[in-house]
Coordinates of C-alpha atoms and ligand atoms in Angstrom, one line a residue:
M1 CA 2.2 6.1 7.1
C2 CA 2.8 9.8 6.9
G3 CA 4.6 11.6 4.1
I4 CA 7.9 13.5 4.3
A5 CA 9.0 16.1 1.9
A6 CA 12.1 18.3 2.4
Y7 CA 13.9 20.7 0.1
I8 CA 17.3 22.4 -0.1
G9 CA 18.2 24.6 -3.1
E10 CA 18.1 28.0 -4.7
K11 CA 14.3 28.3 -4.9
N12 CA 11.7 29.2 -2.3
A13 CA 11.1 25.8 -0.6
Y14 CA 7.5 26.5 0.5
P15 CA 5.7 25.9 -2.9
I16 CA 7.9 23.0 -3.7
I17 CA 7.3 21.2 -0.4
L18 CA 3.6 22.0 -0.5
E19 CA 3.2 20.4 -3.9
A20 CA 5.2 17.4 -2.9
L21 CA 3.1 17.0 0.2
K22 CA 0.0 17.1 -1.9
R23 CA 1.4 14.2 -3.9
L24 CA 2.2 12.4 -0.7
E25 CA -1.2 13.1 0.9
Y26 CA -2.5 9.6 0.3
R27 CA -0.1 8.4 3.0
G28 CA -1.9 10.4 5.7
Y29 CA -4.1 13.4 5.8
D30 CA -5.1 14.4 9.3
S31 CA -2.7 17.3 9.7
A32 CA 0.3 18.8 8.0
G33 CA 3.1 21.2 8.6
I34 CA 6.3 22.8 7.2
T35 CA 9.4 24.2 8.9
L36 CA 11.3 26.9 6.8
Y37 CA 14.7 28.2 7.6
N38 CA 15.2 31.8 6.5
E39 CA 18.0 34.3 7.5
G40 CA 18.8 32.8 10.9
K41 CA 15.2 32.0 11.8
T42 CA 13.2 28.8 11.7
T43 CA 9.5 29.1 11.5
I44 CA 7.1 26.1 11.8
Y45 CA 3.6 26.3 10.2
K46 CA 1.1 23.6 11.1
E47 CA -2.6 22.9 10.6
T48 CA -5.1 20.1 11.2
G49 CA -6.8 18.5 8.2
A50 CA -5.6 18.1 4.7
I51 CA -2.7 20.0 3.1
V52 CA -5.1 22.4 1.6
Q53 CA -6.1 23.6 5.1
L54 CA -2.5 24.5 5.7
E55 CA -2.3 26.3 2.4
K56 CA -5.5 28.2 3.2
S57 CA -4.5 29.2 6.7
L58 CA -1.2 30.6 5.3
G59 CA -3.4 32.5 2.9
K60 CA -1.6 35.1 0.8
Q61 CA 1.5 35.2 3.0
S62 CA 4.1 33.2 1.0
P63 CA 6.5 31.9 3.6
K64 CA 10.1 32.3 2.6
G65 CA 13.2 30.0 3.0
K66 CA 15.4 28.0 0.7
I67 CA 15.6 25.1 3.2
G68 CA 12.6 23.4 4.6
I69 CA 11.0 20.1 5.9
G70 CA 7.4 19.2 5.5
H71 CA 5.1 16.4 6.7
T72 CA 1.6 15.1 6.1
R73 CA 0.4 13.0 9.1
W74 CA -1.6 9.8 9.9
A75 CA -1.9 9.9 13.6
T76 CA -0.4 7.1 15.7
H77 CA 0.7 8.6 19.0
G78 CA -1.6 11.5 19.9
A79 CA -4.7 12.9 18.4
A80 CA -4.8 14.7 15.0
T81 CA -4.4 18.2 16.4
A82 CA -2.2 21.0 15.2
I83 CA 0.0 20.6 18.3
N84 CA 0.7 17.0 17.5
A85 CA 1.3 17.8 13.8
H86 CA 4.9 17.6 12.5
P87 CA 7.4 19.2 12.3
H88 CA 8.3 19.0 16.0
H89 CA 11.0 21.1 17.6
S90 CA 13.3 20.5 20.5
Q91 CA 12.7 22.3 23.8
D92 CA 15.3 24.9 23.0
K93 CA 13.8 25.3 19.5
R94 CA 17.2 24.5 17.9
L95 CA 16.2 21.2 16.1
S96 CA 13.2 20.7 13.9
L97 CA 12.2 17.2 12.8
V98 CA 9.7 15.3 10.6
H99 CA 9.1 11.6 11.2
N100 CA 7.4 8.6 9.6
G101 CA 6.9 5.4 11.6
T102 CA 7.0 4.7 15.3
I103 CA 9.6 4.8 18.1
L104 CA 8.8 1.7 20.1
N105 CA 11.0 2.6 23.1
H106 CA 9.6 6.1 23.3
Y107 CA 8.4 5.6 26.9
I108 CA 11.9 4.8 28.1
L109 CA 13.4 7.8 26.3
K110 CA 10.7 10.0 27.7
E111 CA 11.4 8.9 31.3
D112 CA 15.0 9.8 30.9
L113 CA 14.2 13.2 29.3
L114 CA 11.7 14.0 32.1
A115 CA 14.4 13.3 34.6
N116 CA 16.6 15.8 32.8
N117 CA 14.0 18.6 33.0
F118 CA 12.5 18.2 29.6
S119 CA 8.8 18.9 29.3
F120 CA 6.5 18.1 26.4
Y121 CA 3.8 20.2 24.6
G122 CA 2.2 17.3 22.8
E123 CA 1.6 13.5 22.8
T124 CA 3.8 12.2 20.0
D125 CA 6.8 9.9 20.0
T126 CA 8.3 12.4 17.4
E127 CA 8.5 15.1 20.0
I128 CA 10.4 12.6 22.3
L129 CA 12.7 11.8 19.4
V130 CA 13.7 15.4 18.6
N131 CA 14.3 16.0 22.3
Y132 CA 16.2 12.8 22.7
L133 CA 18.6 13.8 19.8
S134 CA 18.8 17.4 21.2
H135 CA 19.7 16.0 24.7
Q136 CA 22.4 13.6 23.3
Q137 CA 23.8 16.4 21.1
K138 CA 24.3 18.7 24.0
K139 CA 25.4 16.1 26.5
E140 CA 28.2 14.9 24.2
N141 CA 28.8 18.2 22.4
L142 CA 28.3 16.7 19.0
N143 CA 27.3 18.1 15.6
L144 CA 24.0 16.9 14.2
L145 CA 25.5 14.1 12.0
E146 CA 27.6 12.7 14.8
T147 CA 24.5 12.8 17.0
V148 CA 22.4 10.9 14.5
L149 CA 25.2 8.4 13.7
R150 CA 25.8 7.6 17.4
N151 CA 22.3 7.5 18.6
A152 CA 19.9 6.4 15.9
G153 CA 20.8 2.8 16.5
K154 CA 19.3 3.1 19.9
L155 CA 15.8 3.8 18.5
E156 CA 13.5 0.8 18.3
G157 CA 10.9 0.3 15.6
R158 CA 10.8 1.2 12.0
S159 CA 11.0 4.8 11.1
V160 CA 12.4 7.5 8.9
F161 CA 13.2 11.1 9.9
V162 CA 14.6 14.3 8.5
I163 CA 16.1 16.9 10.9
H164 CA 17.3 20.5 10.7
D165 CA 19.6 22.2 13.1
K166 CA 19.4 26.0 13.4
Q167 CA 23.0 26.2 14.5
D168 CA 24.2 24.4 11.4
P169 CA 21.4 25.6 9.1
E170 CA 22.6 25.0 5.6
K171 CA 22.1 21.3 5.7
L172 CA 19.5 18.6 6.5
I173 CA 20.2 15.1 7.9
A174 CA 17.9 12.2 6.9
C175 CA 18.0 8.8 8.6
N176 CA 16.2 5.6 7.5
L177 CA 15.6 3.1 10.2
G178 CA 13.1 1.1 8.1
G179 CA 10.8 2.8 5.7
D180 CA 11.0 4.7 2.4
L181 CA 12.9 7.9 1.6
F182 CA 14.0 8.9 -1.9
I183 CA 16.5 11.7 -2.5
G184 CA 16.0 13.5 -5.8
K185 CA 18.6 15.8 -7.5
G186 CA 17.3 18.4 -9.8
K187 CA 18.9 21.2 -11.9
G188 CA 20.9 23.9 -10.2
K189 CA 21.9 21.8 -7.1
Q190 CA 18.4 21.5 -5.8
I191 CA 17.6 18.5 -3.7
L192 CA 14.2 17.2 -2.8
L193 CA 13.6 14.4 -0.4
C194 CA 10.2 12.5 -0.5
S195 CA 8.7 9.3 1.0
D196 CA 7.6 8.3 -2.5
K197 CA 9.7 8.4 -5.6
N198 CA 6.7 9.5 -7.7
A199 CA 6.4 12.7 -5.7
L200 CA 9.8 13.8 -7.2
A201 CA 8.3 14.1 -10.7
G202 CA 9.2 17.4 -12.3
Y203 CA 11.7 18.3 -9.6
A204 CA 14.5 15.8 -10.0
D205 CA 16.2 13.9 -12.8
K206 CA 18.3 11.6 -10.6
V207 CA 17.2 9.6 -7.6
L208 CA 18.8 7.7 -4.8
N209 CA 16.9 5.3 -2.6
L210 CA 18.0 5.9 1.0
L211 CA 17.8 2.4 2.3
P212 CA 17.2 1.3 5.8
G213 CA 20.5 1.7 7.8
M214 CA 21.6 4.7 5.8
V215 CA 22.0 8.3 6.9
A216 CA 22.3 11.2 4.4
V217 CA 23.8 14.6 5.0
I218 CA 22.3 17.0 2.4
D219 CA 23.7 20.4 1.7
K220 CA 24.4 21.4 -1.8
H221 CA 25.8 17.9 -2.1
C222 CA 24.8 14.7 -0.7
H223 CA 26.9 12.3 1.5
I224 CA 25.6 8.9 2.5
F225 CA 26.7 7.0 5.6
D226 CA 26.2 3.5 6.9
L227 CA 24.7 3.6 10.3
N228 CA 26.3 0.3 11.3
T229 CA 29.9 1.0 10.2
Q230 CA 29.6 4.7 10.5
T231 CA 31.5 5.0 7.2
E232 CA 30.7 7.0 4.1
L233 CA 29.2 5.0 1.2
N234 CA 29.2 5.8 -2.4
P235 CA 25.8 4.5 -3.7
E236 CA 24.7 4.8 -7.3
W237 CA 22.2 7.4 -8.4
D238 CA 19.5 6.3 -10.9
K239 CA 17.9 8.2 -13.6
L240 CA 14.4 9.2 -12.6
K241 CA 12.0 8.0 -15.2
L242 CA 8.5 9.1 -14.3
N243 CA 5.3 9.6 -16.2
S244 CA 3.6 12.5 -14.4
E245 CA 0.3 11.8 -16.1
A246 CA 0.0 8.7 -14.0
L247 CA -0.1 11.0 -11.0
E248 CA -3.1 13.0 -12.3
K249 CA -6.8 12.1 -12.4
G250 CA -7.1 13.2 -16.0
T251 CA -10.8 13.3 -17.0
Y252 CA -11.9 11.1 -14.1
P253 CA -13.5 12.7 -11.0
H254 CA -11.5 10.4 -8.6
F255 CA -8.4 8.3 -8.7
M256 CA -10.4 5.2 -7.6
L257 CA -12.5 5.3 -10.7
K258 CA -9.5 6.0 -12.9
E259 CA -7.7 3.1 -11.4
I260 CA -10.6 0.7 -11.8
F261 CA -10.7 1.6 -15.5
E262 CA -7.0 1.3 -15.8
Q263 CA -7.1 -2.4 -14.9
E264 CA -7.4 -3.5 -18.5
T265 CA -3.9 -1.9 -19.3
A266 CA -2.4 -2.7 -15.9
I267 CA -3.0 -6.4 -16.2
S268 CA -1.7 -6.5 -19.8
Q269 CA 1.4 -4.6 -18.8
T270 CA 2.0 -7.0 -15.9
I271 CA 1.6 -10.0 -18.0
K272 CA 3.9 -8.5 -20.7
H273 CA 6.5 -7.6 -18.1
L274 CA 6.7 -11.1 -16.7
T275 CA 6.3 -13.2 -19.8
K276 CA 7.5 -11.2 -22.8
T277 CA 10.7 -12.9 -23.8
S278 CA 11.7 -16.5 -24.0
P279 CA 12.8 -17.7 -21.5
N280 CA 10.6 -15.1 -19.9
R281 CA 11.5 -12.9 -16.9
L282 CA 9.5 -15.1 -14.6
E283 CA 11.4 -18.2 -15.5
L284 CA 14.7 -16.4 -15.4
V285 CA 14.3 -15.0 -11.9
L286 CA 12.8 -18.2 -10.5
E287 CA 15.3 -20.5 -12.1
P288 CA 17.8 -20.5 -9.2
Y289 CA 15.0 -21.7 -7.0
R290 CA 13.7 -24.4 -9.4
R291 CA 15.0 -27.3 -7.4
T292 CA 13.4 -25.8 -4.2
I293 CA 10.2 -25.3 -6.1
T294 CA 10.0 -28.9 -7.4
R295 CA 10.5 -30.3 -3.9
L296 CA 8.2 -27.9 -2.0
R297 CA 5.4 -29.4 0.1
K298 CA 3.7 -26.1 0.8
I299 CA 3.9 -22.4 0.2
T300 CA 3.3 -19.6 2.7
I301 CA 1.8 -16.3 1.6
I302 CA 2.1 -13.2 3.8
A303 CA 0.2 -10.0 3.1
C304 CA -2.3 -7.5 4.5
G305 CA -5.7 -6.2 3.4
T306 CA -6.4 -6.4 -0.3
S307 CA -3.1 -8.0 -0.9
W308 CA -4.1 -10.8 1.6
H309 CA -7.2 -11.3 -0.4
A310 CA -5.1 -11.8 -3.5
G311 CA -3.1 -14.4 -1.5
L312 CA -6.4 -16.2 -0.6
V313 CA -7.3 -16.4 -4.3
A314 CA -3.8 -17.7 -5.1
K315 CA -4.4 -20.6 -2.7
H316 CA -6.7 -22.0 -5.4
F317 CA -4.1 -21.2 -8.2
F318 CA -1.4 -23.1 -6.4
N319 CA -3.6 -26.0 -5.4
E320 CA -5.1 -26.5 -8.8
L321 CA -2.1 -25.7 -11.0
A322 CA 0.9 -26.9 -9.0
D323 CA -0.6 -29.4 -6.5
L324 CA 0.7 -27.2 -3.7
P325 CA -1.1 -26.4 -0.5
V326 CA -0.9 -22.7 0.5
Y327 CA -1.0 -21.2 4.0
C328 CA -2.1 -17.6 3.5
E329 CA -1.4 -15.6 6.7
Y330 CA -2.1 -12.1 7.8
A331 CA 1.3 -10.6 8.1
S332 CA 0.5 -9.2 11.5
E333 CA -0.4 -12.8 12.7
F334 CA 2.5 -14.6 11.0
M335 CA 4.4 -17.1 13.2
P336 CA 8.0 -17.5 12.0
N337 CA 8.1 -21.0 13.4
D338 CA 5.7 -22.0 10.6
V339 CA 8.5 -21.7 8.1
G340 CA 12.1 -22.9 7.9
S341 CA 14.9 -23.4 5.5
G342 CA 13.8 -24.9 2.2
D343 CA 10.4 -23.2 2.5
L344 CA 9.1 -20.7 0.1
V345 CA 7.3 -17.5 1.2
I346 CA 5.5 -15.2 -1.2
A347 CA 5.0 -11.7 0.2
I348 CA 2.4 -9.6 -1.5
S349 CA 2.3 -5.8 -1.1
Q350 CA 1.3 -3.0 -3.5
S351 CA 3.4 -0.4 -1.7
G352 CA 6.2 -2.6 -0.6
S353 CA 6.4 -0.6 2.6
T354 CA 3.6 -2.1 4.8
A355 CA 5.2 -2.5 8.2
D356 CA 3.4 -5.7 9.2
T357 CA 4.4 -7.4 5.9
L358 CA 8.0 -6.2 6.2
Q359 CA 8.2 -7.4 9.8
A360 CA 6.9 -10.9 8.8
V361 CA 9.1 -11.1 5.8
Q362 CA 12.2 -10.3 7.9
A363 CA 11.1 -13.0 10.4
A364 CA 10.6 -15.6 7.6
K365 CA 13.9 -14.7 6.1
D366 CA 15.7 -15.1 9.4
A367 CA 14.0 -18.5 9.8
G368 CA 15.7 -19.5 6.5
A369 CA 12.8 -19.2 4.0
T370 CA 13.3 -18.0 0.5
I371 CA 11.2 -14.9 -0.2
I372 CA 9.5 -14.0 -3.4
S373 CA 7.9 -10.6 -3.3
I374 CA 5.1 -9.4 -5.5
C375 CA 5.1 -5.6 -5.4
N376 CA 4.0 -2.6 -7.4
V377 CA 6.7 -0.2 -6.3
D378 CA 10.2 -0.7 -7.7
G379 CA 12.9 -0.1 -5.1
S380 CA 10.6 -0.3 -2.1
A381 CA 11.7 -1.9 1.1
I382 CA 10.1 -5.3 0.3
T383 CA 11.9 -5.6 -3.0
N384 CA 15.2 -5.0 -1.2
L385 CA 14.4 -7.7 1.4
A386 CA 13.2 -10.4 -0.9
N387 CA 15.4 -13.0 -2.6
V388 CA 13.3 -12.6 -5.8
S389 CA 11.3 -9.6 -6.5
L390 CA 8.5 -9.7 -9.2
L391 CA 7.0 -6.4 -10.1
T392 CA 3.4 -5.8 -11.0
K393 CA 3.0 -3.0 -13.6
A394 CA -0.1 -1.3 -12.3
G395 CA 1.5 2.1 -12.3
P396 CA 1.1 4.4 -9.3
E397 CA -2.0 3.5 -7.4
I398 CA -3.1 6.7 -5.6
G399 CA -6.6 6.0 -4.4
V400 CA -6.4 4.6 -0.9
A401 CA -8.8 1.7 -1.9
S402 CA -6.7 -0.7 -3.8
T403 CA -8.1 -1.8 -7.1
K404 CA -5.8 -2.2 -10.0
A405 CA -3.0 -3.4 -7.7
F406 CA -5.2 -6.4 -6.7
T407 CA -5.9 -7.7 -10.2
T408 CA -2.3 -7.3 -11.3
Q409 CA -1.3 -9.2 -8.2
L410 CA -3.7 -12.0 -9.3
A411 CA -2.1 -12.0 -12.7
A412 CA 1.4 -12.3 -11.2
L413 CA 0.3 -15.1 -8.8
L414 CA -1.4 -17.1 -11.6
L415 CA 1.7 -16.9 -13.7
I416 CA 3.9 -18.0 -10.8
A417 CA 1.5 -20.8 -9.8
S418 CA 1.4 -22.2 -13.4
Q419 CA 5.2 -21.9 -13.8
C420 CA 5.6 -23.9 -10.5
G421 CA 3.0 -26.4 -11.8
E422 CA 5.0 -26.9 -15.0
W423 CA 8.3 -27.4 -13.2
R424 CA 6.7 -29.8 -10.7
G425 CA 5.4 -31.9 -13.6
Y426 CA 1.8 -31.2 -12.6
L427 CA 0.8 -28.9 -15.4
S428 CA 1.8 -29.8 -19.0
P429 CA 3.5 -27.0 -21.1
N430 CA 0.6 -27.0 -23.4
K431 CA -1.9 -26.5 -20.6
K432 CA 0.2 -23.7 -19.2
K433 CA 0.4 -22.1 -22.6
A434 CA -3.4 -22.3 -23.1
L435 CA -4.0 -20.8 -19.6
W436 CA -1.6 -17.9 -20.3
Q437 CA -3.4 -17.2 -23.5
E438 CA -6.7 -17.1 -21.6
L439 CA -5.1 -14.8 -19.1
K440 CA -4.0 -12.5 -21.9
N441 CA -7.7 -12.3 -23.0
I442 CA -8.8 -11.2 -19.5
P443 CA -8.2 -7.4 -20.2
I444 CA -10.6 -7.5 -23.1
K445 CA -13.2 -9.2 -20.8
I446 CA -12.6 -6.6 -18.1
K447 CA -13.4 -3.9 -20.7
E448 CA -16.7 -5.6 -21.2
V449 CA -17.4 -5.7 -17.5
L450 CA -16.6 -2.0 -17.3
R451 CA -19.4 -1.3 -19.7
S452 CA -21.8 -2.2 -16.8
N453 CA -20.7 0.9 -15.0
P454 CA -23.9 2.9 -15.6
K455 CA -26.0 -0.1 -14.5
I456 CA -23.9 -0.5 -11.4
A457 CA -24.4 3.2 -10.7
E458 CA -28.1 2.6 -10.8
L459 CA -27.9 -0.3 -8.4
A460 CA -25.8 1.9 -6.0
Q461 CA -28.7 4.4 -6.1
K462 CA -31.1 1.6 -5.2
Y463 CA -29.1 0.2 -2.3
Q464 CA -27.2 3.2 -1.0
T465 CA -29.4 3.6 2.1
A466 CA -28.7 0.1 3.5
N467 CA -26.6 0.1 6.7
N468 CA -25.2 -3.4 6.3
F469 CA -24.3 -5.7 3.5
L470 CA -23.3 -9.3 3.2
Y471 CA -21.0 -10.4 0.4
L472 CA -21.1 -14.2 -0.2
G473 CA -19.0 -16.5 -2.4
R474 CA -17.5 -20.0 -2.5
G475 CA -14.1 -21.2 -3.8
T476 CA -12.3 -18.2 -5.3
G477 CA -15.5 -16.3 -4.8
F478 CA -15.0 -16.3 -1.1
P479 CA -11.9 -14.0 -1.1
I480 CA -13.6 -11.9 -3.7
A481 CA -16.6 -11.5 -1.4
M482 CA -14.2 -10.3 1.3
E483 CA -12.5 -7.9 -1.1
G484 CA -15.8 -6.5 -2.2
A485 CA -16.9 -6.0 1.4
L486 CA -13.6 -4.3 2.3
K487 CA -14.0 -1.9 -0.7
L488 CA -17.5 -0.9 0.5
K489 CA -16.4 -0.4 4.1
E490 CA -13.3 1.6 3.1
V491 CA -14.9 4.1 0.8
S492 CA -18.6 4.3 1.8
Y493 CA -18.2 3.6 5.6
I494 CA -21.1 1.1 5.4
H495 CA -20.7 -2.1 7.4
A496 CA -20.2 -5.1 5.2
E497 CA -19.0 -8.6 5.7
G498 CA -17.5 -11.0 3.2
L499 CA -18.4 -14.5 4.1
S500 CA -18.1 -18.0 2.7
A501 CA -21.5 -18.7 1.3
G502 CA -21.4 -22.2 2.8
E503 CA -20.5 -20.9 6.2
M504 CA -23.3 -18.3 6.3
K505 CA -25.9 -20.8 7.5
H506 CA -23.8 -21.5 10.6
G507 CA -24.6 -18.2 12.2
S508 CA -24.5 -15.1 10.1
I509 CA -27.9 -16.0 8.5
A510 CA -29.4 -14.6 11.7
L511 CA -28.7 -11.2 10.3
I512 CA -30.9 -11.5 7.3
D513 CA -34.1 -9.5 7.1
E514 CA -35.7 -7.5 4.3
K515 CA -33.3 -4.6 5.0
M516 CA -30.1 -6.6 4.5
P517 CA -28.8 -6.8 0.9
S518 CA -26.5 -9.8 0.0
L519 CA -24.2 -9.7 -3.0
F520 CA -23.5 -13.1 -4.4
I521 CA -20.4 -14.0 -6.3
A522 CA -22.0 -16.6 -8.5
P523 CA -20.1 -17.3 -11.8
K524 CA -20.9 -20.5 -13.5
D525 CA -18.2 -22.6 -11.9
E526 CA -18.3 -25.9 -9.9
H527 CA -19.8 -24.0 -7.0
Y528 CA -22.8 -22.6 -8.9
D529 CA -25.4 -25.1 -7.7
K530 CA -24.5 -24.8 -4.1
I531 CA -24.3 -21.0 -4.4
M532 CA -27.9 -21.1 -5.8
N533 CA -28.9 -23.0 -2.7
N534 CA -27.4 -20.4 -0.4
L535 CA -29.1 -17.7 -2.4
L536 CA -32.5 -19.4 -1.9
E537 CA -31.8 -19.6 1.8
I538 CA -31.4 -15.9 1.9
K539 CA -34.4 -15.3 -0.3
A540 CA -36.6 -17.5 2.0
R541 CA -35.7 -15.0 4.8
H542 CA -36.7 -12.0 2.7
G543 CA -33.1 -10.7 2.1
K544 CA -32.4 -8.6 -1.0
I545 CA -30.1 -10.3 -3.5
I546 CA -27.7 -8.9 -6.0
A547 CA -26.0 -11.6 -8.0
I548 CA -22.8 -11.4 -10.1
T549 CA -23.0 -14.2 -12.6
S550 CA -21.5 -15.3 -15.9
E551 CA -24.4 -16.9 -17.7
T552 CA -27.8 -15.8 -16.6
D553 CA -30.3 -18.6 -16.5
K554 CA -34.0 -18.7 -15.6
Q555 CA -33.4 -19.7 -12.0
I556 CA -31.1 -16.9 -11.0
E557 CA -33.2 -14.4 -13.0
A558 CA -36.2 -15.5 -11.0
E559 CA -34.6 -15.5 -7.6
A560 CA -32.2 -12.5 -7.6
D561 CA -33.5 -8.9 -7.2
D562 CA -30.7 -7.7 -9.4
I563 CA -28.1 -9.3 -11.7
I564 CA -24.8 -8.1 -12.9
S565 CA -23.5 -10.2 -15.9
I566 CA -19.9 -10.8 -16.6
P567 CA -18.4 -12.7 -19.6
T568 CA -17.5 -16.4 -19.3
C569 CA -13.9 -17.5 -18.8
P570 CA -12.0 -20.5 -17.4
K571 CA -13.2 -20.9 -13.8
L572 CA -9.8 -20.0 -12.2
L573 CA -9.9 -16.7 -13.9
Y574 CA -13.3 -15.5 -12.7
P575 CA -11.9 -13.5 -9.8
F576 CA -10.4 -11.0 -12.3
L577 CA -13.9 -10.4 -13.6
T578 CA -16.1 -10.7 -10.5
V579 CA -14.2 -8.2 -8.5
V580 CA -14.6 -5.3 -10.9
P581 CA -18.4 -4.8 -10.4
L582 CA -17.7 -4.9 -6.7
Q583 CA -15.1 -2.1 -7.0
L584 CA -17.5 -0.1 -9.1
F585 CA -20.4 -0.7 -6.7
A586 CA -18.4 0.5 -3.7
Y587 CA -17.3 3.6 -5.7
H588 CA -20.8 4.6 -6.7
V589 CA -22.3 4.0 -3.2
A590 CA -19.5 6.2 -1.7
L591 CA -20.1 8.9 -4.4
L592 CA -23.8 9.0 -3.4
R593 CA -23.0 9.1 0.3
G594 CA -20.5 12.0 -0.3
T595 CA -17.5 10.5 1.3
N596 CA -13.9 11.3 0.6
I597 CA -13.4 8.5 -1.9
D598 CA -9.7 8.8 -2.6
K599 CA -8.8 9.5 0.9
P600 CA -11.3 7.9 3.2
R601 CA -11.4 8.8 6.8
N602 CA -8.9 7.2 9.2
L603 CA -7.0 5.4 6.4
A604 CA -3.7 5.9 4.7
K605 CA -2.4 4.3 1.5
S606 CA 0.9 2.9 3.0
V607 CA 0.5 1.5 6.4
T608 CA 4.0 1.9 7.7
V609 CA 3.3 1.3 11.4
E610 CA 2.6 -2.0 13.0
Ligands
M6R1 O1 0.7 -1.9 0.2 P1 0.1 -3.1 0.6 O2 -0.5 -4.0 -0.4 O3 1.0 -3.9 1.5 O4 -1.1 -2.7 1.6 C1 -1.9 -3.6 2.3 C2 -3.1 -3.0 2.8 O5 -2.9 -2.0 3.7 C3 -4.0 -2.5 1.7 O6 -4.3 -3.5 0.8 C4 -5.3 -1.9 2.2 O7 -6.1 -3.0 2.8 C5 -6.1 -1.2 1.1 N1 -6.4 0.1 1.5 C6 -7.3 -1.9 0.7 O8 -8.0 -1.2 -0.3

């Protein structure tokens, strides 16, 4: 969580850092700040709220300085106040630091600092960190690089920080202890550091991924050191290829809506990326594990939030296509004893930087499991940890509520499950081919579903005042119900629960009255008749019903208050279609309730703390 942007070069750093922070704002937006160094003086500017508040409060004064560090925050330690906003400075105001992540042993460090006459103005672990480094620097009479190299290893937890020393002012030091930081080189010896590669667009043509365990010294050049060996490294810089259009809303009022509509292309690109050639990319990268795959007795999936819902859908893919049981675990609840050598773990993460997922993947890897990651961000921490990394091609997902990442994850998972099925002799090559063809037709069907957008906007109007919603489904419809409920909660702040429709009668049905709408995921699959029973049970208790179904028949028409129709497709592929109306519904309800759709309160796009 939180976004870091830092600049060193010939231009005024303020507008460049400000623009980069705006691009990083999806990572946290409760306060922001910038330190600028100019002619012997460091000045820190901070404000609560979004970056625009900082910009407004600085008004017409255009702060000067060719070196600067900036931050947009998602509060972990300490409330979202201007005092707790980053950058933080050392007690003697010599060091200034921005930080992403958490320092787990901050209490111990603080005790030592208090014993050494340090006092603190705020409540953050970051203020402890900057003072800890300041104390070590003075105690051992070190320069800043030496201080970081000798002491960063003593910090516990995953984090990234960038620090400036007023007494050695023409450089910045960046340190990655688990998280993301990209260094971009632009024309005229300009260097911009950002938590997300995409935020470098327009400012850099070369990029270096500062990996965990690396420290960078940035002046007009850039020197990289290994924290473990304390030696200088010579990593390769990549060409930065970015499409800056992907970072703009274009004609859409919100990123969330744009990204819902982009699903058609995002899925096609993902399928193409994984299956284009023969043998295709998927087979090539999985080939070294073919023996393991044919002998597997189970698969473990690790993920959080929406990505976890994709994993729950994939349970059905692996069961039905590869005869493989799947244990789909919340990353934060993962127990490493559940896997061992010879096991296969699939880690799903849009960002590739979710701390809970990274932690669980590391534990699974340490236990000897082979890790396949499904990720949307090339070069992210998870792709570096995994044995095999498969990319979804959703393009940058900026709206905090995940939409296109989810359906592209489903596409990747279906492809992997069917490939495993073929290798395990469970799915014939012809059946796999036919299924892949059906998958390739899904984007056209999504386009059809998107045509219901005006109708869904009307439904949102009708139901927007409800305070609670139930989402109900069976089979693959159950995780889709959970995903629909999560979308509504995130963007509209309405309480919603996604439940197994069969389980509802074991307790939650007590919630039903005429004020409680239930959304049924009811495509015509093998669960349809039972779903209809559950729908009638709700109806008998005067609950309102919205049904998403693939073929309307007289029965559902008579019983549901409202129906959203989707095209028919093979039953395993329904999740691709049923989730889209739920995304649109959440979007329109949020729009009517006037929430901050792309940056809902209390959330951040990449959850880089545990
Ligand atoms: O980047 P990841 O896929 O690892 O993120 C996991 C969750 O934090 C994420 O899916 C979150 O639940 C979304 N905001 C849901 O819309």
